[in-house]
Tab-separated table of C-alpha atoms in Angstrom:
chain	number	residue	atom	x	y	z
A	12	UNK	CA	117.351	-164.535	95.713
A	13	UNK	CA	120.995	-166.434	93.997
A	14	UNK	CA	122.038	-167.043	97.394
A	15	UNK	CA	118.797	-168.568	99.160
A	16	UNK	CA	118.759	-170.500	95.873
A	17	UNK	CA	121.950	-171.987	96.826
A	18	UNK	CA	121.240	-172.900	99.851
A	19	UNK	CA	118.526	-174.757	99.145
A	20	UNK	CA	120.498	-176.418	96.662
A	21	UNK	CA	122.842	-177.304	98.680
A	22	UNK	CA	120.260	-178.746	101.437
A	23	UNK	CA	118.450	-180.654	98.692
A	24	UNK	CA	121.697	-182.370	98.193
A	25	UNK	CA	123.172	-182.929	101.426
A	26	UNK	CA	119.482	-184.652	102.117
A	27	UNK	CA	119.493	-186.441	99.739
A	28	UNK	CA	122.755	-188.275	99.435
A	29	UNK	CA	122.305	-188.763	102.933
A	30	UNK	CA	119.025	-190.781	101.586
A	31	UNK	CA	120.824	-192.757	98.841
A	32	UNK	CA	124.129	-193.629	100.792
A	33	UNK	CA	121.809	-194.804	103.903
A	34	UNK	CA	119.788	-197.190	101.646
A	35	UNK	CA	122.337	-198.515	99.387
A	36	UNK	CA	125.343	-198.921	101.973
A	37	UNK	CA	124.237	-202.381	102.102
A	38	UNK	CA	122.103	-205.553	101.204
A	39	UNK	CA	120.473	-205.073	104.642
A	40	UNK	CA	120.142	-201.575	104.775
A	41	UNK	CA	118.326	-201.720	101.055
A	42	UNK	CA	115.911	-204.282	102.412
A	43	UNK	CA	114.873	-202.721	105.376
A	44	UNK	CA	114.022	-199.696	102.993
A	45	UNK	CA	111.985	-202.537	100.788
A	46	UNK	CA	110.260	-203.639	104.258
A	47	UNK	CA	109.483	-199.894	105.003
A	48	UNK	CA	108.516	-198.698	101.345
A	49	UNK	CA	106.216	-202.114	101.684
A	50	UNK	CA	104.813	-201.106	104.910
A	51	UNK	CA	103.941	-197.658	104.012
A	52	UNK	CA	102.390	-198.634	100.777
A	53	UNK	CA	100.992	-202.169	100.434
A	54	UNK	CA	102.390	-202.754	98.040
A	55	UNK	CA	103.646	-206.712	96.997
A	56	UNK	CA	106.754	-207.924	97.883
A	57	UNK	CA	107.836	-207.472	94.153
A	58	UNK	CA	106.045	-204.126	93.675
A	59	UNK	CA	107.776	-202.632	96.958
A	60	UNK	CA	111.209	-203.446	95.878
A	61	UNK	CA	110.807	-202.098	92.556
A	62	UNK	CA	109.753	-199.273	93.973
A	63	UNK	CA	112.460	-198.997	96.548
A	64	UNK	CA	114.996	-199.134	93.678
A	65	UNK	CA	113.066	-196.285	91.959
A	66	UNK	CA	113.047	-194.150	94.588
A	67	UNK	CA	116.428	-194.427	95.409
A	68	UNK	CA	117.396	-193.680	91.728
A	69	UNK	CA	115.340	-190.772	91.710
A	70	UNK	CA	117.127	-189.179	95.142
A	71	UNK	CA	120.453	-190.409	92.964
A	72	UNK	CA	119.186	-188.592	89.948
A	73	UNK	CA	118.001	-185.688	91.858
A	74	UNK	CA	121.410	-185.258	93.303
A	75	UNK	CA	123.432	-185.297	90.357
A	76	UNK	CA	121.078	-182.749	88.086
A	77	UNK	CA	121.286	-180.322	91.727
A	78	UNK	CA	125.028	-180.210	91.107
A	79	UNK	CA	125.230	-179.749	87.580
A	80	UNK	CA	125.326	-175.917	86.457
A	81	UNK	CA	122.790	-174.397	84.052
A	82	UNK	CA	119.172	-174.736	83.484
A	83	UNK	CA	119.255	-178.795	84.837
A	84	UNK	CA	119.197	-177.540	88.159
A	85	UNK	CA	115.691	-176.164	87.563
A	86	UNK	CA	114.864	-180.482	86.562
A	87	UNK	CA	116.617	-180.796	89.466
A	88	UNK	CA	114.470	-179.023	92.266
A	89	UNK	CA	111.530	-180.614	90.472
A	90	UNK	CA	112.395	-184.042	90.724
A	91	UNK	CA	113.049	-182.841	94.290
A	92	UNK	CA	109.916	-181.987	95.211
A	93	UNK	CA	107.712	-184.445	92.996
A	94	UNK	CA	109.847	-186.971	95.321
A	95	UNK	CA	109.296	-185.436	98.290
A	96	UNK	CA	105.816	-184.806	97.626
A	97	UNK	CA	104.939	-188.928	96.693
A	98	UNK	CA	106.713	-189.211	100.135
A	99	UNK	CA	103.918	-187.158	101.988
A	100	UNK	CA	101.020	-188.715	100.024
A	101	UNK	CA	102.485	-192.574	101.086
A	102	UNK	CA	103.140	-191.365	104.688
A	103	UNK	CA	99.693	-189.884	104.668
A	104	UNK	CA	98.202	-192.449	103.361
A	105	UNK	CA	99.615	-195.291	105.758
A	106	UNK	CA	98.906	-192.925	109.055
A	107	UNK	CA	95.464	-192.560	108.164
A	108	UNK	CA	95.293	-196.799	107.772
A	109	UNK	CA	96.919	-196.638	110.710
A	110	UNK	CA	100.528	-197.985	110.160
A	111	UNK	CA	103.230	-197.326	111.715
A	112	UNK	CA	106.553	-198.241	109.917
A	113	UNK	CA	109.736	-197.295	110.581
A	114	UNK	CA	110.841	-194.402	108.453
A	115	UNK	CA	114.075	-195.934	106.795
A	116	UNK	CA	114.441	-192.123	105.081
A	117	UNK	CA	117.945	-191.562	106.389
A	118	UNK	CA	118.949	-195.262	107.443
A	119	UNK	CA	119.059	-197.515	110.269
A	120	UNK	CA	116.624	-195.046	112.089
A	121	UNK	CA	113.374	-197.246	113.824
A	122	UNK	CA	111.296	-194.227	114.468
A	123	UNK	CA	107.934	-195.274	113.311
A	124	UNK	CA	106.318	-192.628	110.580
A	125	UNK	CA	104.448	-189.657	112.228
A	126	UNK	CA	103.693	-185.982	112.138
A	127	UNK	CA	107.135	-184.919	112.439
A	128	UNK	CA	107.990	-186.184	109.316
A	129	UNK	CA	104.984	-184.883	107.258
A	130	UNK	CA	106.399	-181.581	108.566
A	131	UNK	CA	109.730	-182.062	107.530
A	132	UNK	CA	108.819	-183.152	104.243
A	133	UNK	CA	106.429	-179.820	104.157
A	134	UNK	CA	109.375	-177.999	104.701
A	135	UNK	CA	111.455	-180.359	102.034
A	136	UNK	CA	109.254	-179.088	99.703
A	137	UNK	CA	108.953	-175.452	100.365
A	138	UNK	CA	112.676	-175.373	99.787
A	139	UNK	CA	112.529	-177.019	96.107
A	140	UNK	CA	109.806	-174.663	94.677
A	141	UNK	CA	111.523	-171.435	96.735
A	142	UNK	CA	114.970	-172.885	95.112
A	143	UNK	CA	113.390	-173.330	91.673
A	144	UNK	CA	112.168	-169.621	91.651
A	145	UNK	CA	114.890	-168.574	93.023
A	146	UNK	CA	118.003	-170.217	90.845
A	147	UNK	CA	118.808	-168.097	87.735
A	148	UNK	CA	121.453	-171.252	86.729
A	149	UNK	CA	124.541	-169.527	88.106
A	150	UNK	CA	127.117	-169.507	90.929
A	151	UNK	CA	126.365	-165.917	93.341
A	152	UNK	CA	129.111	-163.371	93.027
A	153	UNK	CA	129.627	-162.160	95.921
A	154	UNK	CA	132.129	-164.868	98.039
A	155	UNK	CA	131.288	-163.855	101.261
A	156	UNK	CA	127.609	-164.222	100.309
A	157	UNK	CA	127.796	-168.114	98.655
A	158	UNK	CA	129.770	-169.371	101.319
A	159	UNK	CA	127.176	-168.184	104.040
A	160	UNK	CA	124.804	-169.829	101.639
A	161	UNK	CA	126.479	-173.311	101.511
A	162	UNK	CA	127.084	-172.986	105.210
A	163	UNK	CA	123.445	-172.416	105.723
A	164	UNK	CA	122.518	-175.088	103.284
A	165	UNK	CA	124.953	-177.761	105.393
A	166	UNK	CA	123.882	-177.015	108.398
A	167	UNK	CA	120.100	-177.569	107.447
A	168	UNK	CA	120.768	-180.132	105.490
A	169	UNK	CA	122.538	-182.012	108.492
A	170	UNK	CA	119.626	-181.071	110.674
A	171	UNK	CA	117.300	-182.289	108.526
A	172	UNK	CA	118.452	-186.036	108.482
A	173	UNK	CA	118.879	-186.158	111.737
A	174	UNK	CA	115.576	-184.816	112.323
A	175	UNK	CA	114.001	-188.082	114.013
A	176	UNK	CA	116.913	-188.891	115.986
A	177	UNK	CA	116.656	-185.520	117.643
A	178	UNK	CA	112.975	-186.492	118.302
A	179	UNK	CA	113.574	-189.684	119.717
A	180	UNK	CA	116.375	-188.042	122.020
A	181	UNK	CA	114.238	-185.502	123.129
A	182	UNK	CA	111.347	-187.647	123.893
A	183	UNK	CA	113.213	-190.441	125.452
A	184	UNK	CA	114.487	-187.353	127.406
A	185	UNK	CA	111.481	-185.757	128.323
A	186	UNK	CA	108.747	-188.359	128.373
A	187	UNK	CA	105.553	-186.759	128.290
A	188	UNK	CA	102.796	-189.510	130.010
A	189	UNK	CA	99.208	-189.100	128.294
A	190	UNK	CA	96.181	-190.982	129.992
A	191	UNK	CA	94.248	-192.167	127.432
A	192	UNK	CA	91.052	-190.121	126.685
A	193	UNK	CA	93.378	-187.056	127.333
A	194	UNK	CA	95.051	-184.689	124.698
């Protein structure tokens, strides 16, 4: 159980830097993540960019207790998934008022908030609590076995925040026309 453990340590962190590196790159990147926190939460100008900043101090925060060794990695799957889960509830809640904003999750991306990435942050989420049950607050033994496990964990990870611009590729791809009335 060491080794899944790991890798969803590792994804946890390769997702989440990803997060913090696309929203603090620049002035402009960190406000269109203030204009997207804003639209998925209605929150007032001031409210929405304080809680832009929090957010991205909790993926920063998150990061840094994932990589330390002992029992802070256990804080750090938490944190993890108490994130990941206040995403779901805001991107629930603006779908079912009917907004559409563009998820700024991963950066520049303009794919507006959907299904897809309810689902993905499902997933998110089943791989903190499986890596918190899993994680006894040590490195696996076996070599052969934690690099598969980091492997695995990059690999997802890299998936995973690029999730949406698979989508759009795909469905720019293979447009699917729906009359209205049909489903």
């Amino acid at each position: 159980m060491e080794l899944a453990a790991m890798s969803c340590r590792v994804l946890l962190v390769v997702v989440f830097t990803v997060a913090v590196i696309s929203k603090l790159r620049s002035a402009e990147s960190f406000e269109a993540f203030v204009r997207s926190v804003q639209g998925l939460t209605v929150l007032s100008p001031r409210r929405g960019r304080a809680t832009a900043r929090l957010v991205a101090g909790a993926e920063a925060t998150g990061v840094v207790l994932l990589l330390l060794p002992g029992p802070v990695v256990s804080a750090g799957f938490a944190l993890a998934g108490c994130t990941l889960a206040a995403f779901t509830l805001a991107i629930g809640a603006s779908l079912r008022r009917g907004a559409r904003v563009p998820c700024r999750c991963f950066g520049a991306s303009t794919s507006s908030t959907g299904p897809l990435q309810l689902v993905r942050n499902g997933f998110l989420i089943a791989v903190a609590v499986t890596g918190a049950a899993g994680t006894s607050h040590g490195l696996p033994q076996e070599p052969g076995g934690l690099a598969v496990a980091v492997g695995t964990g990059l690999v997802l990870g890299v998936v995973t925040t690029v999730l949406d611009d698979i989508s759009e590729s795909l469905r720019d791809s293979f447009p699917i026309s729906v009359r209205k009335g049909q489903r």
